[in-house]
CSV table of C-alpha atoms and ligand atoms in Angstrom, one decimal:
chain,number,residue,atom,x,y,z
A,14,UNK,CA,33.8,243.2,-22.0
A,15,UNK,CA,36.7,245.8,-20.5
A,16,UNK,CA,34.2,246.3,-17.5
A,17,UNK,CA,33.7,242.4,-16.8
A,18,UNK,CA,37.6,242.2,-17.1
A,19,UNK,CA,37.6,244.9,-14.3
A,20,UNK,CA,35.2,243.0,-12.4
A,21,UNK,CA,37.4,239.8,-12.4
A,22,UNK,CA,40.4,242.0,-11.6
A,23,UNK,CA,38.5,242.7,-8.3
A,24,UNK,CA,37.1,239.3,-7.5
A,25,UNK,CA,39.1,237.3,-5.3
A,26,UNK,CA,39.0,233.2,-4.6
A,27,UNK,CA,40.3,232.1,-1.1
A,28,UNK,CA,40.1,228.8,0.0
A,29,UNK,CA,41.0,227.4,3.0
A,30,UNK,CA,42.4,224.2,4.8
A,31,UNK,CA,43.9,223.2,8.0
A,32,UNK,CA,43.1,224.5,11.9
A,33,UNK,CA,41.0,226.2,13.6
A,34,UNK,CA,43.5,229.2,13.8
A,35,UNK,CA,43.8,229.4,9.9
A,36,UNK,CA,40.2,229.4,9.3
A,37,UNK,CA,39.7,232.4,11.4
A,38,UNK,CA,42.7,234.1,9.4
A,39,UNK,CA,40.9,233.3,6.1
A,40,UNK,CA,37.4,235.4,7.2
A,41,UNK,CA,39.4,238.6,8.0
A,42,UNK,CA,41.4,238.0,4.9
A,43,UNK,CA,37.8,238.3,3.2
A,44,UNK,CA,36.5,240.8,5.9
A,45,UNK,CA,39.4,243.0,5.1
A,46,UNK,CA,39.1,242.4,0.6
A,47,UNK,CA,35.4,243.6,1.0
A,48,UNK,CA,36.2,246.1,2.7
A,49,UNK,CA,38.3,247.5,0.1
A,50,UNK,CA,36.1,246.8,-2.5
A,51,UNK,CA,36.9,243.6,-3.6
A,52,UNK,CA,34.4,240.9,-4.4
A,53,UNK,CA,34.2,237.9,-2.8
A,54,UNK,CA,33.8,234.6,-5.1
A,55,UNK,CA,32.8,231.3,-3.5
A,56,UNK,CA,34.5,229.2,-6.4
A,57,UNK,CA,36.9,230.0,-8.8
A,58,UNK,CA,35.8,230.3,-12.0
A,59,UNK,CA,35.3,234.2,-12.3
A,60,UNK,CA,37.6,235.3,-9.4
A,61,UNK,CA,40.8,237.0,-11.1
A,62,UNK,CA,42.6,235.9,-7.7
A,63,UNK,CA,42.9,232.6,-6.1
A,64,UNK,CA,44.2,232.6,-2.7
A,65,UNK,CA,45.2,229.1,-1.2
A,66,UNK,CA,45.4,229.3,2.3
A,67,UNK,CA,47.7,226.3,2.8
A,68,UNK,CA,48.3,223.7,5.9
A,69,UNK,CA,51.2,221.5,5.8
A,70,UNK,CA,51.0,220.0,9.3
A,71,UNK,CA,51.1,216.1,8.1
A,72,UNK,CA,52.1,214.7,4.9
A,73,UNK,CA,49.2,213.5,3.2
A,74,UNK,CA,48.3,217.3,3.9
A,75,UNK,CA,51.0,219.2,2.0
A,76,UNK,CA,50.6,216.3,-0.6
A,77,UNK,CA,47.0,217.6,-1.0
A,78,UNK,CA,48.2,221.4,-1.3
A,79,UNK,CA,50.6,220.3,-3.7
A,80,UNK,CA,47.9,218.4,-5.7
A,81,UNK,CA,45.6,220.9,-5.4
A,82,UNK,CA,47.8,223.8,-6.5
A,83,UNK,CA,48.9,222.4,-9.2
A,84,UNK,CA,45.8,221.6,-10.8
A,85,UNK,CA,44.6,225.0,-9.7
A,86,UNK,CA,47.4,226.1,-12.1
A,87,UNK,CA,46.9,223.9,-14.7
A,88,UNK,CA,43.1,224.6,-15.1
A,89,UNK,CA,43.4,228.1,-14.9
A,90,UNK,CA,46.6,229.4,-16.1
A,91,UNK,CA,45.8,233.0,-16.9
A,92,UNK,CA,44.5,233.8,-13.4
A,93,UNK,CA,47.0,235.0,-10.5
A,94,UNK,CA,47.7,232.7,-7.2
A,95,UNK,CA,48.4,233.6,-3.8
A,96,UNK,CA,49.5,231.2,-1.6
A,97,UNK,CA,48.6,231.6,2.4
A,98,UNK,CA,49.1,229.9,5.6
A,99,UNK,CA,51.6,227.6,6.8
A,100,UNK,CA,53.1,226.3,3.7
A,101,UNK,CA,55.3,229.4,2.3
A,102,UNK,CA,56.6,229.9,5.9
A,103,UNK,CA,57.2,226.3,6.6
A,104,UNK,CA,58.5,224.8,3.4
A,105,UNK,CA,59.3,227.6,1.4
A,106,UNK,CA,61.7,225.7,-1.3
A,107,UNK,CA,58.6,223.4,-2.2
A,108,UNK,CA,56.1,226.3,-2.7
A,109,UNK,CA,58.8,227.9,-4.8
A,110,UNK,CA,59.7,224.7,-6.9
A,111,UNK,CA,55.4,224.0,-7.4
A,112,UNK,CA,54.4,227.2,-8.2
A,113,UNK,CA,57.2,229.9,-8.7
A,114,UNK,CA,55.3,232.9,-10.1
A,115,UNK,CA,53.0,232.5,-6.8
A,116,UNK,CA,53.0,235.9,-4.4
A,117,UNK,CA,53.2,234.4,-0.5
A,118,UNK,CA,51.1,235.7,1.9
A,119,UNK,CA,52.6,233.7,5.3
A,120,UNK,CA,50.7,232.6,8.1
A,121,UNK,CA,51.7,235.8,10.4
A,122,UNK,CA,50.7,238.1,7.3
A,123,UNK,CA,47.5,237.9,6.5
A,124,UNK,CA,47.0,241.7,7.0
A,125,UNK,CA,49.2,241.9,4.1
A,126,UNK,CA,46.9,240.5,1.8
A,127,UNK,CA,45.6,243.9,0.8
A,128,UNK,CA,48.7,244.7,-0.6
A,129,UNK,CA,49.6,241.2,-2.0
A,130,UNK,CA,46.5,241.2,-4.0
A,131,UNK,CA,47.1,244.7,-5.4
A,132,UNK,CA,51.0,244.0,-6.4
A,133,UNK,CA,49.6,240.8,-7.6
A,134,UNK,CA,47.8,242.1,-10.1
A,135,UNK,CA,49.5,244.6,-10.5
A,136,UNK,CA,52.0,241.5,-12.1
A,137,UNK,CA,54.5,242.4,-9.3
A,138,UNK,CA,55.4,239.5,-7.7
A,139,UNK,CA,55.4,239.8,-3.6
A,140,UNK,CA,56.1,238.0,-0.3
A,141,UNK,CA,55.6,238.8,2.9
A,142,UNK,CA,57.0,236.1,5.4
A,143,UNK,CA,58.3,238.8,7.9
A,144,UNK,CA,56.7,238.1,11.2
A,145,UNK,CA,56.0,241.7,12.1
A,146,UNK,CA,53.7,240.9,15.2
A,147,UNK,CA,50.2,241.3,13.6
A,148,UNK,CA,47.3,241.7,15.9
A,149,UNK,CA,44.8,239.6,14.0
A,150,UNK,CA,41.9,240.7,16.6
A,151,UNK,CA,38.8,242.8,16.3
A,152,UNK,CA,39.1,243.1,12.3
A,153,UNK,CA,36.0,243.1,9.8
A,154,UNK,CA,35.2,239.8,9.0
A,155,UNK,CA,33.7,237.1,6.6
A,156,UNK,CA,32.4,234.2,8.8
A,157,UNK,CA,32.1,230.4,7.7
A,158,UNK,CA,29.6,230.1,10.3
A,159,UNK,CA,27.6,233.4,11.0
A,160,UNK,CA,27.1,232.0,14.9
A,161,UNK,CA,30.7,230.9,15.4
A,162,UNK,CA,33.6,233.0,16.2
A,163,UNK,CA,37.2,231.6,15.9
A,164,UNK,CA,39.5,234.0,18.1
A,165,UNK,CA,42.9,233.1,17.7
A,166,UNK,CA,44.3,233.8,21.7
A,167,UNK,CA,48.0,233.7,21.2
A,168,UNK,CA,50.4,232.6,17.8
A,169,UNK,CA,53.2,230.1,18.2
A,170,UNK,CA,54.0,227.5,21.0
A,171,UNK,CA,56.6,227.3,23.6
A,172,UNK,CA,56.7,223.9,22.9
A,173,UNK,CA,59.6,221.8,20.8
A,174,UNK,CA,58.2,218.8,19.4
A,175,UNK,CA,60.3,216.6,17.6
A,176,UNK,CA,57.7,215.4,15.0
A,177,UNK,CA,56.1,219.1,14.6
A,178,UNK,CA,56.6,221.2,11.7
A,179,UNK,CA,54.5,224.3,12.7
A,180,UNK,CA,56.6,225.5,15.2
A,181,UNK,CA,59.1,226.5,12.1
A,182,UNK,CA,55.8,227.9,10.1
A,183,UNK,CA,54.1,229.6,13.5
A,184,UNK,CA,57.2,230.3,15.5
A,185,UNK,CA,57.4,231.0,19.4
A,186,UNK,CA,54.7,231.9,21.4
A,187,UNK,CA,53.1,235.8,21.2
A,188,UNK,CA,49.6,236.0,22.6
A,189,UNK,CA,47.2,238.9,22.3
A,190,UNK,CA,46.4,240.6,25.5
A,191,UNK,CA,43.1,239.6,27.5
A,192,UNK,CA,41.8,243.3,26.9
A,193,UNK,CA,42.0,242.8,22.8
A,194,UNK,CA,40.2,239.4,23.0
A,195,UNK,CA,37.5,240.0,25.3
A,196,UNK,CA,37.2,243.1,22.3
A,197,UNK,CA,36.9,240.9,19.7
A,198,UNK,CA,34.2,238.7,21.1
A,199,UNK,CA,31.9,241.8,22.6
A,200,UNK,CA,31.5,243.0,19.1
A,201,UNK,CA,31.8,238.8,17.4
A,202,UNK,CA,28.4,238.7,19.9
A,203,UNK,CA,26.9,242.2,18.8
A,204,UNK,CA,27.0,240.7,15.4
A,205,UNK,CA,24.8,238.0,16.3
A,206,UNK,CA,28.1,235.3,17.4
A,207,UNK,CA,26.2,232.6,20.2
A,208,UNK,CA,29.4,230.2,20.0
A,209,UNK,CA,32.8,231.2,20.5
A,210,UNK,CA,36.2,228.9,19.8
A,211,UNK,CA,39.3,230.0,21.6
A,212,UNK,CA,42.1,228.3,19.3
A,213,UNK,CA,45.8,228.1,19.2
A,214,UNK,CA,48.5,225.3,18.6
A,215,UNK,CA,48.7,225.5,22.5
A,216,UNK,CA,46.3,226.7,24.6
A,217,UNK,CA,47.8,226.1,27.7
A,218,UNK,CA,50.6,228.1,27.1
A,219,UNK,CA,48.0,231.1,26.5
A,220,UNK,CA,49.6,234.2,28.6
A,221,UNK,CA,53.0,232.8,29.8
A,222,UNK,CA,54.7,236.0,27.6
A,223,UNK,CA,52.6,238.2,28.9
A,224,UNK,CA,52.1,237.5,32.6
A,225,UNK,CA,48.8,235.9,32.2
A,226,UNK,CA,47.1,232.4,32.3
A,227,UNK,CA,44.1,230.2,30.2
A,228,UNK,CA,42.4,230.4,33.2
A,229,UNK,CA,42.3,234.2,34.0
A,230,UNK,CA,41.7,234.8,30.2
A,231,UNK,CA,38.2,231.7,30.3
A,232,UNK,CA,37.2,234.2,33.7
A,233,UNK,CA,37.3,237.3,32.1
A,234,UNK,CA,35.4,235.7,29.2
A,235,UNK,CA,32.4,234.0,31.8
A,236,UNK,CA,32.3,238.0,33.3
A,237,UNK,CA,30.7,239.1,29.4
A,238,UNK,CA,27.2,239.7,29.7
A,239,UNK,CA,24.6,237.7,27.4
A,240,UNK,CA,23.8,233.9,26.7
A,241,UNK,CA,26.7,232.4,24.4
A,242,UNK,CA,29.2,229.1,24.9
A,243,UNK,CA,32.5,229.2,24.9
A,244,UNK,CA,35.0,226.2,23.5
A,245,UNK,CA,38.4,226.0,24.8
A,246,UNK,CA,40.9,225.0,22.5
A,247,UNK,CA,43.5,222.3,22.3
A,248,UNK,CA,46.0,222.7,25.2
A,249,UNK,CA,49.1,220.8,26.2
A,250,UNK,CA,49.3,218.4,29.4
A,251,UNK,CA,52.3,220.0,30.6
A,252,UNK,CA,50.6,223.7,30.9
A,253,UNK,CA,47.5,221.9,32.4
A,254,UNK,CA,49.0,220.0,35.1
A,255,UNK,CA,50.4,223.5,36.7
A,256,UNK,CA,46.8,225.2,36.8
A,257,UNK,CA,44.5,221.8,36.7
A,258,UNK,CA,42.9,223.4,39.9
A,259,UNK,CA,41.9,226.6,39.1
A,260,UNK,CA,41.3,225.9,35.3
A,261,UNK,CA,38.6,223.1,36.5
A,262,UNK,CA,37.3,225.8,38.7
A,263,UNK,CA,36.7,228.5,35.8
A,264,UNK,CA,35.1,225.5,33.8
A,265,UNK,CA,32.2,225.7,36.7
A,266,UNK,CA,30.7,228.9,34.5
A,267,UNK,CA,27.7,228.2,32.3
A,268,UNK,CA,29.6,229.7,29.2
A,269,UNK,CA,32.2,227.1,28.9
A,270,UNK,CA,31.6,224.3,27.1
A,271,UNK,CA,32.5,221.4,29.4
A,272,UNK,CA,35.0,220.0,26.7
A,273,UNK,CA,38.7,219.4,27.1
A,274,UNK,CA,41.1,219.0,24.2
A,275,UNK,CA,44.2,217.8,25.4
A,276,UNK,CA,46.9,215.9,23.1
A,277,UNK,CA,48.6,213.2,24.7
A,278,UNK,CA,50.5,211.9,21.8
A,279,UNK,CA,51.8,208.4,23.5
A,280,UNK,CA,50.5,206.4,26.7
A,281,UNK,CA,54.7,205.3,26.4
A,282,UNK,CA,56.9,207.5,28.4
A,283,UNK,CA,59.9,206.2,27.3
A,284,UNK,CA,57.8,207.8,23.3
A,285,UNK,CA,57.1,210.7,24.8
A,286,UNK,CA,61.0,211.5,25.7
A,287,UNK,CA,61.8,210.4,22.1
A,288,UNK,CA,58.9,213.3,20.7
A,289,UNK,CA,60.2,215.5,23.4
A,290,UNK,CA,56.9,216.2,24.7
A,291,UNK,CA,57.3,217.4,28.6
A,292,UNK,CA,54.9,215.8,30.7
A,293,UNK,CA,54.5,212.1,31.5
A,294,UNK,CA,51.2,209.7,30.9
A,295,UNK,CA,51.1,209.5,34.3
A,296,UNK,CA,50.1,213.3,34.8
A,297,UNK,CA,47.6,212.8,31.3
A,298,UNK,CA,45.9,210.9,32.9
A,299,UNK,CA,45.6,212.6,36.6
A,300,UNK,CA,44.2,215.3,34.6
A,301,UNK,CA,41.6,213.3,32.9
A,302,UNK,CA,40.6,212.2,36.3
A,303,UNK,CA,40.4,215.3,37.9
A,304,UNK,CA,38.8,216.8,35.4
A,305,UNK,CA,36.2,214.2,35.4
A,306,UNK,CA,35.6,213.8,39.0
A,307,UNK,CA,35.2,217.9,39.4
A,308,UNK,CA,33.5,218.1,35.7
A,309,UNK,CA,30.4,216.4,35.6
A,310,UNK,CA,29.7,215.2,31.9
A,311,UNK,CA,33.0,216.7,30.8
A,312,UNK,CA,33.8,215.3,26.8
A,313,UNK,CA,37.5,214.6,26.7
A,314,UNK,CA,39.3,214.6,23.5
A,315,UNK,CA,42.8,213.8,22.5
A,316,UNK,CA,45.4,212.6,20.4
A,317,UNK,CA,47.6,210.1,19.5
A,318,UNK,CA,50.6,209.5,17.1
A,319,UNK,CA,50.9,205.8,16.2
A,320,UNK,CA,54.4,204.4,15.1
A,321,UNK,CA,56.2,207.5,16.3
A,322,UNK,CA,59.9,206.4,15.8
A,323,UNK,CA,61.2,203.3,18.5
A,324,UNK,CA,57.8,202.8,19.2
A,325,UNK,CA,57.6,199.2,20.2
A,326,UNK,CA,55.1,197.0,20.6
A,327,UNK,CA,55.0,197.3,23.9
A,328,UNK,CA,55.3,201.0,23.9
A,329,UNK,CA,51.4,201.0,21.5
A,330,UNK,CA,50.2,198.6,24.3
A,331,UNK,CA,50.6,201.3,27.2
A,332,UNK,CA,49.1,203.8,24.8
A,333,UNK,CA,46.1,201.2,23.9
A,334,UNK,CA,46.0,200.9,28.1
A,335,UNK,CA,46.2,204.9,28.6
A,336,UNK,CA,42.9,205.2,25.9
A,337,UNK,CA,40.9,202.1,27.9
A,338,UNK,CA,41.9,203.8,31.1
A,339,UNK,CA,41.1,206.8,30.6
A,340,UNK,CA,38.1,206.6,28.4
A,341,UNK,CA,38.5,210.1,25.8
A,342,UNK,CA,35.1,210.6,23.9
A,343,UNK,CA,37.1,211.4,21.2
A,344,UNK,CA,40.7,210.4,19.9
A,345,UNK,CA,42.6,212.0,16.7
A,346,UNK,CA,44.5,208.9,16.0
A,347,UNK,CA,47.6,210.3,13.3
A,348,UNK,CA,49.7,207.6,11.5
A,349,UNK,CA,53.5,209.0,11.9
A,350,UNK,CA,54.3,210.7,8.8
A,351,UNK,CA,57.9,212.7,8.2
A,352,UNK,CA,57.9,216.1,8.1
A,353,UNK,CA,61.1,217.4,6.4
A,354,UNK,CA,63.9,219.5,8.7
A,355,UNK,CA,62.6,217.8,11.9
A,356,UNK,CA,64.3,215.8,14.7
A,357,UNK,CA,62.2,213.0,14.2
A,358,UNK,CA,63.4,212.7,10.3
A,359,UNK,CA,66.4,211.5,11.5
A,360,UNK,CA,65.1,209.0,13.8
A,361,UNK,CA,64.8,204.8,12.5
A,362,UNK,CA,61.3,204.8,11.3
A,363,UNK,CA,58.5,201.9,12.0
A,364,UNK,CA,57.5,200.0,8.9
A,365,UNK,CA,54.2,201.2,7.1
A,366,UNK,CA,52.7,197.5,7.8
A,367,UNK,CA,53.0,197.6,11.3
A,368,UNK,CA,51.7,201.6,11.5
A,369,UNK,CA,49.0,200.9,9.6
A,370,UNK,CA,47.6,197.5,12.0
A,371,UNK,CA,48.0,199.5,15.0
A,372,UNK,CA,46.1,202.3,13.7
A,373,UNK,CA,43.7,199.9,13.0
A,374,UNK,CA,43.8,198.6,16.4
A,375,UNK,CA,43.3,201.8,18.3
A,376,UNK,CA,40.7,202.9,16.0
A,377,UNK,CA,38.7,199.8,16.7
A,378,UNK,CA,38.9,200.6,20.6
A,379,UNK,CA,38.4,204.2,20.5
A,380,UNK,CA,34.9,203.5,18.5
A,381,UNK,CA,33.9,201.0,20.7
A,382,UNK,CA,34.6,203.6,23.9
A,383,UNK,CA,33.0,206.5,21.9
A,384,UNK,CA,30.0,204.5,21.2
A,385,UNK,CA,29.6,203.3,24.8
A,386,UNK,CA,30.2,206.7,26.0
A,387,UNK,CA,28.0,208.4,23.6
A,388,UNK,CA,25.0,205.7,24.6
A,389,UNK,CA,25.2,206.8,28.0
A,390,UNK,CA,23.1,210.1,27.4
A,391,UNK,CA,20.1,208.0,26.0
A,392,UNK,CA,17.4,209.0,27.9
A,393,UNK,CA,18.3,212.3,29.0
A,394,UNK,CA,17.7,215.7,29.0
A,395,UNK,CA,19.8,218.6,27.8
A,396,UNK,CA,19.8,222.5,26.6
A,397,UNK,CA,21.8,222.5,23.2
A,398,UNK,CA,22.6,225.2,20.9
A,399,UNK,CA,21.7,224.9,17.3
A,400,UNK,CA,25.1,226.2,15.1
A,401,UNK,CA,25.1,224.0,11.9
A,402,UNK,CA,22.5,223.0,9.5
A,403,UNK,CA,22.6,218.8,9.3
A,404,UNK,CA,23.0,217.1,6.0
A,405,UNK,CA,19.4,216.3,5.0
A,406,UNK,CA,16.8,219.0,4.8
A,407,UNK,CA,15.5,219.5,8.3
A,408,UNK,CA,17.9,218.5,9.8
A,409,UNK,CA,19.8,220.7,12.3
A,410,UNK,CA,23.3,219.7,14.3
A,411,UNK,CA,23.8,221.5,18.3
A,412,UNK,CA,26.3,221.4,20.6
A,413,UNK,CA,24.9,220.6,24.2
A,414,UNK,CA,26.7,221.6,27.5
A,415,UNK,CA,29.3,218.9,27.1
A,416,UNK,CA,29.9,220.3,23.4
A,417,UNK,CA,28.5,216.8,22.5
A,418,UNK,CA,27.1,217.1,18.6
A,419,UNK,CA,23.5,216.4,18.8
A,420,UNK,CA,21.6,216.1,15.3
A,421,UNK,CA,17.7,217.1,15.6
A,422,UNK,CA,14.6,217.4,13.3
A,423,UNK,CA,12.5,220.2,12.7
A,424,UNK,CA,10.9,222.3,10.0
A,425,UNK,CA,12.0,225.8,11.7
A,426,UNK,CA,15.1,227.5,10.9
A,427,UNK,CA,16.9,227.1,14.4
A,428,UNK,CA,19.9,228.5,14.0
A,429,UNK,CA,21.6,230.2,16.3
A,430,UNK,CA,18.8,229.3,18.7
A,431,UNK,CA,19.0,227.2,22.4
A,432,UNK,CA,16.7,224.4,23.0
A,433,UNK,CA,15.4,221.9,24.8
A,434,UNK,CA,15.9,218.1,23.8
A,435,UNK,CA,15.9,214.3,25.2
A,436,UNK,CA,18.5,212.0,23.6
A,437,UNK,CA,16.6,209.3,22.1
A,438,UNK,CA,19.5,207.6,20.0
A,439,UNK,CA,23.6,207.7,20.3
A,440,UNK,CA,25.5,207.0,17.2
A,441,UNK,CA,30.0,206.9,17.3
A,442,UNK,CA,29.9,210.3,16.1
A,443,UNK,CA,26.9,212.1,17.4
A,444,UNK,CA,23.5,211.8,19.3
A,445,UNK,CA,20.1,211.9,18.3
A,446,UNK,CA,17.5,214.6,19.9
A,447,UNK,CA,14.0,215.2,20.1
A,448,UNK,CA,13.0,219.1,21.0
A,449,UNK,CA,10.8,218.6,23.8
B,523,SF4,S1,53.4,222.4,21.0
B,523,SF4,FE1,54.7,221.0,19.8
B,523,SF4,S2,53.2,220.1,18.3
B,523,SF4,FE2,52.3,221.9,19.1
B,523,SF4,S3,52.8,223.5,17.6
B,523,SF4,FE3,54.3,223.5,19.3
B,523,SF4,S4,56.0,222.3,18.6
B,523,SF4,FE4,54.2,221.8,17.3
């Protein structure tokens, strides 16, 4: 009995939610608990620890961390709670209202978590919030996906959105320096990585603090010897437009997947001054063409906020005309939700009727573009990389040069593996392959 109580001291729960960026925190967060001897629990029943690593980036989102905490708390009350991530740096007063006994573990501290758990359990209550510059790189890690390595290139944004409550939880821009990431995914690929994600909220800022761009940074990476893709993260028009030349030039290399995230928010400039993004949908979309014309098969992604404050009708119609213009593969369509201590709080809000029947609106275009786009690799051929097991049993989902998600059959464990396929069927969200 005392022993199984020891082992439950030492057993830690983590689960995660929200971007790219926080994922990658969670697996050194579990790289660095094994490490010290901790034990690792995939649910949490028989952890002594639970460790939510929390995203508050849109409201139905911190309603979910909310709900989820508190029934985290209420079904097991005896066990100790850390909460991680965005939400004790961003809204602080909440966490400490829902869940008051909670040590905080912020989302520029998650090297601290060694020493949260041990005060933790220790019944000393802790938080570390202080952004002390951590370097987050080349750490022990836990992987979600053995094959896929998240490095985080930079923290922060330069940007000062008027919707965006990161920037309060993330702060400005620091980003790690070319030498320490290039580190990070030399020994990601030793350890059998094939697929690596560059994340950050922006990208395309990546460098500007440090006297570096993106685009030296995606050359640097091509340079690393062995076969593995690359995915460039979500960057911001406003940092594109200034190196849209050489950043489609380092896209020629075979590493990078041909895939561009860029968020353009509004097709309305006049919406774009309100959000105080700094670029105009003019320049979105000579990027987008560029890109296209210089990238063949390039897979453009992007988002869009509907019923952003002021937003008029015709304002949605320019966006509705930027998306059918420009044709994106893929759009994140986000109904405007409040977030608490930003400008936009203040601003006169669109009614929830007319949010709701645009998002409906663009939604029914951007399916109807993502299924024409996606039909147009019917018939062809393409090298993919296998890095996700599909839903049904023998059933595999790769990524081909375009980072388009192909789902194929076989009996054979191909993980991790490159093959061969022809594109016999195109769904909205994926294609369908046939090894060949
Ligand atoms: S660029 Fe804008 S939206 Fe993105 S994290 Fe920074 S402030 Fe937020």
């Amino acid at each position: 009995m005392r022993q199984r109580n020891k082992d439950k001291k030492r057993s830690i729960y983590i689960e995660t939610y929200g971007c790219s960026a926080n994922q990658s925190h969670s697996e050194v967060m579990m790289g660095l608990l094994k490490e010290n001897g901790y034990n690792i629990f995939r649910s949490p029943e028989d952890a002594g620890v639970l460790v939510i690593n929390t995203c508050i980036v849109k409201e139905p989102t911190e309603k979910r961390m909310i709900f989820r905490i508190k029934s985290l708390k209420e079904k097991y009350p005896d066990k100790k709670m850390i909460i991680a991530g965005c939400m004790p740096a961003g809204e602080y007063s909440l966490v400490k209202k829902i869940a008051p006994e909670a040590s905080l573990v912020g989302p520029n501290n998650s090297l601290d978590i060694i020493e949260a758990v041990k005060n933790t359990l220790n019944n000393t209550h802790v938080e570390y919030l202080d952004d002390k510059g951590e370097k987050i790189l080349c750490h022990p890690r836990i992987r979600f996906n053995k094959f896929i390595n998240i490095v985080e290139i930079s923290k922060g944004c330069l940007g000062n959105c008027a919707y965006c409550i990161v920037k309060r939880a993330k702060g400005i821009l620091k980003s790690y320096p070319i030498k320490a990431i290039l580190m990070d995914i030399e020994m990601s690929l030793k350890e059998g990585c094939k697929e690596v994600w560059l994340t950050s909220q922006d990208c395309g800022c990546y460098g500007r603090d440090i006297g570096v761009t993106l685009v030296d940074l995606i050359n640097e990476i091509s340079k690393i010897p062995g076969e593995f893709r690359v995915r460039i993260g979500m960057a911001n028009p406003n940092y594109v437009i200034k190196m849209l030349k050489d950043l489609i030039n380092s896209y020629k290399s075979d590493k990078i997947y041909k895939f561009l995230h860029i968020p353009v928010q509004s097709g309305s400039n006049e919406v774009l001054k309100k959000m105080r993004r700094v670029y105009t949908a003019e320049e979105f979309k000579e990027i987008v063409t560029k890109f296209k014309k210089n990238t063949p098969n390039v897979t453009v992604w992007t988002d869009v906020i509907v019923g952003f404050p002021g937003e008029t009708e015709k304002d949605f119609k320019e966006t509705l005309k930027l998306i059918e213009e420009t044709k994106p593969d893929f759009v994140n369509i986000s109904k405007f939700g409040v977030r608490p201590g930003t400008e936009a709080e203040k601003m006169k809000k669109v009614d929830t009727e007319t949010i709701k029947r645009r998002s409906r609106e663009i939604s029914n275009l951007v399916d109807r573009i993502s299924l024409e786009k996606n039909k147009d690799w019917i018939g062809r051929t393409c090298k993919i990389l296998i890095t996700e097991p599909g839903r049904d049993k023998n059933q595999y989902m790769g990524r081909n040069e375009s980072y388009k998600p192909i789902l194929i059959e076989t009996e054979k464990n191909l993980l991790g593996k490159f093959v061969t396929v022809r594109i016999i069927d195109a769904k909205k969200t994926h294609l369908v392959g046939k090894i060949i």
